[in-house]
mmCIF file of C-alpha atoms in Angstrom:
data_model
loop_
_atom_site.group_PDB
_atom_site.id
_atom_site.type_symbol
_atom_site.label_atom_id
_atom_site.label_comp_id
_atom_site.label_asym_id
_atom_site.label_seq_id
_atom_site.Cartn_x
_atom_site.Cartn_y
_atom_site.Cartn_z
ATOM 1 C CA MET V 1 -46.876 24.108 83.021
ATOM 2 C CA ASN V 2 -44.362 21.434 82.234
ATOM 3 C CA ARG V 3 -41.829 23.432 80.155
ATOM 4 C CA THR V 4 -39.670 20.348 79.744
ATOM 5 C CA GLY V 5 -42.512 18.337 78.348
ATOM 6 C CA SER V 6 -43.604 21.045 75.941
ATOM 7 C CA SER V 7 -40.135 21.292 74.358
ATOM 8 C CA ALA V 8 -39.584 17.566 74.049
ATOM 9 C CA GLY V 9 -41.693 17.317 70.910
ATOM 10 C CA ALA V 10 -39.938 20.146 68.982
ATOM 11 C CA THR V 11 -37.956 19.253 65.837
ATOM 12 C CA PRO V 12 -34.217 19.328 66.597
ATOM 13 C CA PRO V 13 -32.409 22.054 64.565
ATOM 14 C CA SER V 14 -30.319 19.463 62.783
ATOM 15 C CA ARG V 15 -33.496 17.760 61.509
ATOM 16 C CA ASN V 16 -35.265 20.938 60.352
ATOM 17 C CA PRO V 17 -36.074 20.464 56.616
ATOM 18 C CA TRP V 18 -35.428 24.142 55.812
ATOM 19 C CA ILE V 19 -31.912 23.988 57.201
ATOM 20 C CA ARG V 20 -31.220 20.764 55.307
ATOM 21 C CA CYS V 21 -32.365 22.468 52.089
ATOM 22 C CA ALA V 22 -30.109 25.492 52.629
ATOM 23 C CA VAL V 23 -27.136 23.252 53.303
ATOM 24 C CA ALA V 24 -27.852 21.321 50.134
ATOM 25 C CA VAL V 25 -27.898 24.493 48.054
ATOM 26 C CA LEU V 26 -24.533 25.580 49.459
ATOM 27 C CA LEU V 27 -23.029 22.182 48.767
ATOM 28 C CA VAL V 28 -24.239 22.259 45.172
ATOM 29 C CA ALA V 29 -22.809 25.769 44.696
ATOM 30 C CA SER V 30 -19.435 24.798 46.131
ATOM 31 C CA ALA V 31 -19.311 21.624 44.053
ATOM 32 C CA GLY V 32 -20.112 23.396 40.788
ATOM 33 C CA CYS V 33 -17.792 24.285 37.908
ATOM 34 C CA GLY V 34 -16.010 27.075 39.779
ATOM 35 C CA LYS V 35 -18.589 29.682 38.773
ATOM 36 C CA GLY V 36 -20.096 32.052 41.292
ATOM 37 C CA ILE V 37 -23.759 32.869 41.497
ATOM 38 C CA GLY V 38 -24.587 35.508 38.891
ATOM 39 C CA GLU V 39 -21.428 35.141 36.796
ATOM 40 C CA GLU V 40 -20.939 38.079 34.405
ATOM 41 C CA SER V 41 -20.244 37.789 30.727
ATOM 42 C CA GLY V 42 -16.606 38.436 29.853
ATOM 43 C CA ASP V 43 -17.631 39.821 26.461
ATOM 44 C CA ALA V 44 -19.959 42.346 28.111
ATOM 45 C CA LEU V 45 -17.222 43.393 30.537
ATOM 46 C CA ALA V 46 -14.816 43.809 27.630
ATOM 47 C CA ARG V 47 -17.273 46.065 25.782
ATOM 48 C CA ASP V 48 -17.773 48.203 28.880
ATOM 49 C CA THR V 49 -14.027 48.394 29.401
ATOM 50 C CA ALA V 50 -13.482 49.519 25.799
ATOM 51 C CA ALA V 51 -16.041 52.301 26.254
ATOM 52 C CA ALA V 52 -14.396 53.405 29.508
ATOM 53 C CA GLU V 53 -10.947 53.414 27.897
ATOM 54 C CA ALA V 54 -12.235 55.463 24.966
ATOM 55 C CA LYS V 55 -13.685 58.025 27.358
ATOM 56 C CA GLN V 56 -10.433 58.192 29.330
ATOM 57 C CA LEU V 57 -8.413 58.746 26.150
ATOM 58 C CA ASN V 58 -10.708 61.625 25.222
ATOM 59 C CA THR V 59 -10.033 63.178 28.635
ATOM 60 C CA ASP V 60 -6.290 62.669 28.262
ATOM 61 C CA LEU V 61 -6.227 64.284 24.809
ATOM 62 C CA GLY V 62 -7.928 67.271 26.400
ATOM 63 C CA HIS V 63 -7.640 70.883 25.288
ATOM 64 C CA ARG V 64 -5.657 71.568 22.121
ATOM 65 C CA ASN V 65 -3.370 74.595 22.283
ATOM 66 C CA ARG V 66 -0.711 73.666 19.732
ATOM 67 C CA ALA V 67 -0.862 73.372 15.954
ATOM 68 C CA ARG V 68 -0.374 69.691 15.115
ATOM 69 C CA ASP V 69 -1.176 67.405 12.208
ATOM 70 C CA ALA V 70 -3.342 64.363 12.925
ATOM 71 C CA GLY V 71 -0.493 61.914 12.322
ATOM 72 C CA SER V 72 1.643 63.634 14.941
ATOM 73 C CA ILE V 73 -1.196 63.511 17.472
ATOM 74 C CA ALA V 74 -1.700 59.797 16.830
ATOM 75 C CA ALA V 75 2.024 59.053 17.015
ATOM 76 C CA ALA V 76 2.787 61.097 20.127
ATOM 77 C CA GLU V 77 -0.391 60.818 22.201
ATOM 78 C CA ILE V 78 -2.121 57.542 21.321
ATOM 79 C CA SER V 79 -0.099 54.608 22.616
ATOM 80 C CA GLN V 80 -0.074 51.585 20.321
ATOM 81 C CA GLU V 81 1.306 49.178 22.939
ATOM 82 C CA PRO V 82 -0.947 46.761 24.886
ATOM 83 C CA GLN V 83 -1.516 47.965 28.424
ATOM 84 C CA ASP V 84 -3.539 47.143 31.506
ATOM 85 C CA ALA V 85 -6.999 48.642 31.567
ATOM 86 C CA ALA V 86 -7.454 51.554 33.957
ATOM 87 C CA SER V 87 -10.475 49.771 35.435
ATOM 88 C CA GLY V 88 -8.285 46.870 36.563
ATOM 89 C CA GLY V 89 -9.670 43.345 36.700
ATOM 90 C CA GLY V 90 -6.764 41.987 34.687
ATOM 91 C CA ALA V 91 -8.137 43.281 31.373
ATOM 92 C CA THR V 92 -5.660 44.338 28.701
ATOM 93 C CA VAL V 93 -6.263 47.001 26.080
ATOM 94 C CA ARG V 94 -4.595 47.536 22.726
ATOM 95 C CA ARG V 95 -5.139 50.815 20.894
ATOM 96 C CA GLU V 96 -4.731 50.957 17.145
ATOM 97 C CA ALA V 97 -4.727 54.158 15.126
ATOM 98 C CA LEU V 98 -6.725 53.281 12.011
ATOM 99 C CA ALA V 99 -6.889 56.583 10.111
ATOM 100 C CA TRP V 100 -5.804 60.177 10.574
ATOM 101 C CA SER V 101 -6.284 63.367 8.596
ATOM 102 C CA GLY V 102 -6.193 67.150 8.887
ATOM 103 C CA ARG V 103 -4.456 69.364 11.415
ATOM 104 C CA THR V 104 -5.204 71.764 14.244
ATOM 105 C CA ALA V 105 -4.320 75.104 12.687
ATOM 106 C CA GLY V 106 -6.564 78.123 12.338
ATOM 107 C CA ASP V 107 -10.118 76.894 11.722
ATOM 108 C CA GLU V 108 -8.991 73.488 10.473
ATOM 109 C CA ARG V 109 -9.874 70.210 12.150
ATOM 110 C CA ALA V 110 -7.936 66.983 12.673
ATOM 111 C CA THR V 111 -9.462 63.534 13.130
ATOM 112 C CA VAL V 112 -8.006 60.253 14.343
ATOM 113 C CA ASP V 113 -9.871 56.926 14.308
ATOM 114 C CA VAL V 114 -8.857 54.520 17.066
ATOM 115 C CA ARG V 115 -9.699 50.858 17.553
ATOM 116 C CA PHE V 116 -9.771 49.456 21.095
ATOM 117 C CA VAL V 117 -9.209 45.710 21.411
ATOM 118 C CA VAL V 118 -9.949 44.498 24.950
ATOM 119 C CA THR V 119 -9.282 41.058 26.413
ATOM 120 C CA VAL V 120 -10.784 40.044 29.758
ATOM 121 C CA PRO V 121 -9.474 36.939 31.568
ATOM 122 C CA GLU V 122 -11.731 34.524 33.388
ATOM 123 C CA GLN V 123 -12.202 35.414 37.044
ATOM 124 C CA PRO V 124 -13.499 32.584 39.250
ATOM 125 C CA PRO V 125 -15.272 33.507 42.507
ATOM 126 C CA VAL V 126 -13.002 33.858 45.525
ATOM 127 C CA SER V 127 -15.813 32.677 47.808
ATOM 128 C CA ILE V 128 -19.127 30.877 47.521
ATOM 129 C CA GLY V 129 -21.467 33.149 45.599
ATOM 130 C CA GLY V 130 -18.713 35.691 45.013
ATOM 131 C CA ALA V 131 -18.402 37.861 41.894
ATOM 132 C CA SER V 132 -16.959 36.160 38.849
ATOM 133 C CA ASN V 133 -16.835 36.464 35.095
ATOM 134 C CA SER V 134 -16.093 34.350 32.077
ATOM 135 C CA ALA V 135 -13.232 35.106 29.690
ATOM 136 C CA GLY V 136 -14.177 37.532 26.940
ATOM 137 C CA GLU V 137 -13.074 40.081 24.376
ATOM 138 C CA ALA V 138 -14.465 43.037 22.476
ATOM 139 C CA THR V 139 -13.483 45.460 19.750
ATOM 140 C CA ARG V 140 -14.880 48.994 19.520
ATOM 141 C CA CYS V 141 -13.845 51.979 17.419
ATOM 142 C CA TYR V 142 -14.066 55.718 18.019
ATOM 143 C CA ARG V 143 -13.336 58.896 16.075
ATOM 144 C CA TYR V 144 -11.574 61.724 17.902
ATOM 145 C CA GLU V 145 -11.880 65.282 16.584
ATOM 146 C CA PHE V 146 -9.458 68.097 17.368
ATOM 147 C CA GLU V 147 -9.670 71.857 16.886
ATOM 148 C CA LEU V 148 -7.239 74.503 18.054
ATOM 149 C CA TYR V 149 -8.206 76.057 21.401
ATOM 150 C CA ARG V 150 -11.034 73.563 21.909
ATOM 151 C CA TYR V 151 -11.443 70.357 23.882
ATOM 152 C CA THR V 152 -11.251 67.041 22.082
ATOM 153 C CA THR V 153 -14.557 65.376 21.206
ATOM 154 C CA TYR V 154 -15.261 61.787 20.204
ATOM 155 C CA HIS V 155 -18.006 59.386 19.111
ATOM 156 C CA GLU V 156 -18.255 55.703 18.321
ATOM 157 C CA ILE V 157 -17.966 54.501 14.730
ATOM 158 C CA ASP V 158 -18.198 51.143 12.973
ATOM 159 C CA CYS V 159 -14.965 49.195 13.094
ATOM 160 C CA PRO V 160 -13.397 48.456 9.721
ATOM 161 C CA SER V 161 -12.177 44.966 8.945
ATOM 162 C CA GLY V 162 -8.568 44.055 8.417
ATOM 163 C CA PRO V 163 -5.350 44.956 10.222
ATOM 164 C CA ALA V 164 -4.421 48.468 11.293
ATOM 165 C CA PRO V 165 -1.959 50.399 9.094
ATOM 166 C CA SER V 166 1.599 51.059 10.202
ATOM 167 C CA PRO V 167 1.625 53.666 12.997
ATOM 168 C CA PRO V 168 2.221 57.260 11.844
ATOM 169 C CA THR V 169 5.378 59.223 12.564
ATOM 170 C CA ALA V 170 5.251 62.520 14.417
ATOM 171 C CA ALA V 171 6.481 65.547 12.486
ATOM 172 C CA PRO V 172 9.399 67.409 14.111
ATOM 173 C CA VAL V 173 8.239 70.134 16.483
ATOM 174 C CA PRO V 174 9.928 73.493 15.752
ATOM 175 C CA ARG V 175 11.948 74.711 18.719
ATOM 176 C CA VAL V 176 14.803 76.992 19.634
ATOM 177 C CA PRO V 177 17.974 74.898 19.053
ATOM 178 C CA ASP V 178 19.354 73.010 22.045
ATOM 179 C CA ASP V 179 22.472 75.188 21.945
ATOM 180 C CA GLY V 180 20.404 78.362 21.628
ATOM 181 C CA ARG V 181 21.560 79.805 24.934
ATOM 182 C CA GLN V 182 25.212 79.346 24.001
ATOM 183 C CA ARG V 183 24.645 80.936 20.593
ATOM 184 C CA LEU V 184 22.845 83.956 21.991
ATOM 185 C CA THR V 185 25.356 84.410 24.801
ATOM 186 C CA ALA V 186 28.203 84.462 22.279
ATOM 187 C CA VAL V 187 26.412 87.079 20.177
ATOM 188 C CA LEU V 188 25.666 89.327 23.143
ATOM 189 C CA ARG V 189 29.272 89.251 24.324
ATOM 190 C CA THR V 190 30.549 90.857 21.104
ATOM 191 C CA ALA V 191 27.543 92.778 19.737
ATOM 192 C CA THR V 192 27.140 96.537 19.720
ATOM 193 C CA PRO V 193 23.842 98.424 19.665
ATOM 194 C CA ASP V 194 24.230 98.794 15.890
ATOM 195 C CA THR V 195 25.107 95.158 15.152
ATOM 196 C CA LEU V 196 22.818 93.461 17.684
ATOM 197 C CA ALA V 197 19.760 92.773 15.505
ATOM 198 C CA GLY V 198 21.717 91.467 12.511
ATOM 199 C CA ALA V 199 24.037 89.331 14.639
ATOM 200 C CA VAL V 200 21.162 87.642 16.474
ATOM 201 C CA ARG V 201 19.294 86.909 13.248
ATOM 202 C CA ALA V 202 22.452 85.467 11.699
ATOM 203 C CA ALA V 203 22.792 83.133 14.694
ATOM 204 C CA PHE V 204 19.161 81.995 14.319
ATOM 205 C CA PRO V 205 18.378 81.972 10.582
ATOM 206 C CA GLN V 206 15.449 79.533 10.715
ATOM 207 C CA ASP V 207 12.260 81.134 9.407
ATOM 208 C CA TRP V 208 10.142 79.650 12.222
ATOM 209 C CA ILE V 209 12.236 81.434 14.862
ATOM 210 C CA THR V 210 11.324 85.005 15.746
ATOM 211 C CA VAL V 211 13.978 87.520 16.788
ATOM 212 C CA ASP V 212 13.347 90.709 18.744
ATOM 213 C CA THR V 213 16.149 92.982 20.001
ATOM 214 C CA THR V 214 16.472 96.370 21.655
ATOM 215 C CA VAL V 215 18.807 98.548 23.707
ATOM 216 C CA HIS V 216 17.358 99.591 27.042
ATOM 217 C CA GLU V 217 19.175 101.915 29.453
ATOM 218 C CA GLY V 218 22.546 100.718 28.159
ATOM 219 C CA ALA V 219 21.584 97.009 28.252
ATOM 220 C CA LEU V 220 21.416 94.860 25.126
ATOM 221 C CA VAL V 221 18.230 92.773 25.147
ATOM 222 C CA ALA V 222 17.399 89.873 22.833
ATOM 223 C CA ALA V 223 14.364 87.550 22.691
ATOM 224 C CA VAL V 224 14.500 84.493 20.429
ATOM 225 C CA GLY V 225 11.577 82.079 20.205
ATOM 226 C CA VAL V 226 8.994 79.934 18.476
ATOM 227 C CA PRO V 227 5.691 81.627 19.368
ATOM 228 C CA ALA V 228 3.455 78.723 18.305
ATOM 229 C CA GLU V 229 5.231 76.488 20.830
ATOM 230 C CA ARG V 230 5.539 79.101 23.610
ATOM 231 C CA ASP V 231 9.286 78.486 23.356
ATOM 232 C CA CYS V 232 11.279 81.575 24.289
ATOM 233 C CA LEU V 233 14.869 82.471 25.153
ATOM 234 C CA LEU V 234 15.392 85.900 26.725
ATOM 235 C CA LEU V 235 18.895 87.176 27.563
ATOM 236 C CA VAL V 236 20.262 90.560 28.589
ATOM 237 C CA ARG V 237 23.787 91.978 28.554
ATOM 238 C CA THR V 238 23.906 94.522 31.329
ATOM 239 C CA PRO V 239 25.902 97.769 31.026
ATOM 240 C CA ALA V 240 28.532 96.046 33.185
ATOM 241 C CA GLY V 241 28.869 93.282 30.559
ATOM 242 C CA LYS V 242 27.164 90.506 32.560
ATOM 243 C CA ILE V 243 24.847 88.102 30.691
ATOM 244 C CA GLU V 244 21.597 87.577 32.576
ATOM 245 C CA SER V 245 18.436 85.549 32.020
ATOM 246 C CA PRO V 246 15.580 87.577 33.531
ATOM 247 C CA GLY V 247 12.601 85.625 34.777
ATOM 248 C CA TYR V 248 9.029 86.144 33.604
ATOM 249 C CA ASP V 249 5.607 84.543 33.945
ATOM 250 C CA ARG V 250 5.210 82.014 31.146
ATOM 251 C CA ILE V 251 1.550 82.932 30.816
ATOM 252 C CA TRP V 252 2.840 86.027 29.023
ATOM 253 C CA LEU V 253 3.840 83.778 26.121
ATOM 254 C CA GLU V 254 0.244 82.720 25.475
ATOM 255 C CA PRO V 255 -1.720 84.090 22.491
ATOM 256 C CA GLY V 256 -2.988 87.592 23.183
ATOM 257 C CA GLU V 257 -0.272 88.268 25.771
ATOM 258 C CA THR V 258 3.184 89.836 25.325
ATOM 259 C CA GLY V 259 4.656 86.886 23.454
ATOM 260 C CA CYS V 260 8.367 86.209 23.053
ATOM 261 C CA ARG V 261 9.527 89.811 22.826
ATOM 262 C CA THR V 262 11.971 92.112 24.582
ATOM 263 C CA ALA V 263 8.965 93.696 26.343
ATOM 264 C CA LEU V 264 9.119 90.742 28.723
ATOM 265 C CA TYR V 265 12.111 92.591 30.199
ATOM 266 C CA VAL V 266 11.648 96.192 29.092
ATOM 267 C CA ALA V 267 7.933 96.563 29.847
ATOM 268 C CA PRO V 268 6.605 93.456 31.634
ATOM 269 C CA PRO V 269 2.843 93.250 32.286
ATOM 270 C CA ARG V 270 1.736 94.578 35.647
#
């Protein structure tokens, strides 16, 4: 068989009509308006991003273990400043607290309505046929519900028209004063077993602060705290006159445990 003769009549690769067609398609794609094959809608991406951001906020708000009013939650835990979306892609997200009511105390419930405004920039393809999207934006609103000792829940709501109100201000959180250690140390240095309780209460007169004192094996023991905030200051004056701060597991401050009491030192859980 003449192999040379049989191949002489074959169509050269450069003249194959299928190859010419494929090349033409690639040239048209590369000469287009900078849009990749299958360009996504920026508005659709923005809506998806808003939903993802709303879900992430719900996760961040998490389990509620402190009594708070809704305004304080919105002010302290829901950022009002524009920020980059967690999903990336150059999208920016602005959260707006629209309404807030109630508090997390006892069986009460707090709610905060949040508007998510998402802007997605145009993303041209980085290669022929690469992923791309148009510019877009979306606005979605969600209601977050809070109950003490439960996880935050949320659901989408209709967005109201008009601008958001001025952001709320967080109420002061009750705490042991910043100079509490100095105050209690001064009391313990001069107190006697008979004057201890009255002297400690006089140093911490606020009604939200609890005071518990005792004398144990010649040591003066005082616990000063804000139980609702698991804030506790425990000091001991030993029989030798030394002021000590005994350590303890902070889980003992949780509801149902010892709490901020002298038992943290006198009779710690085993």
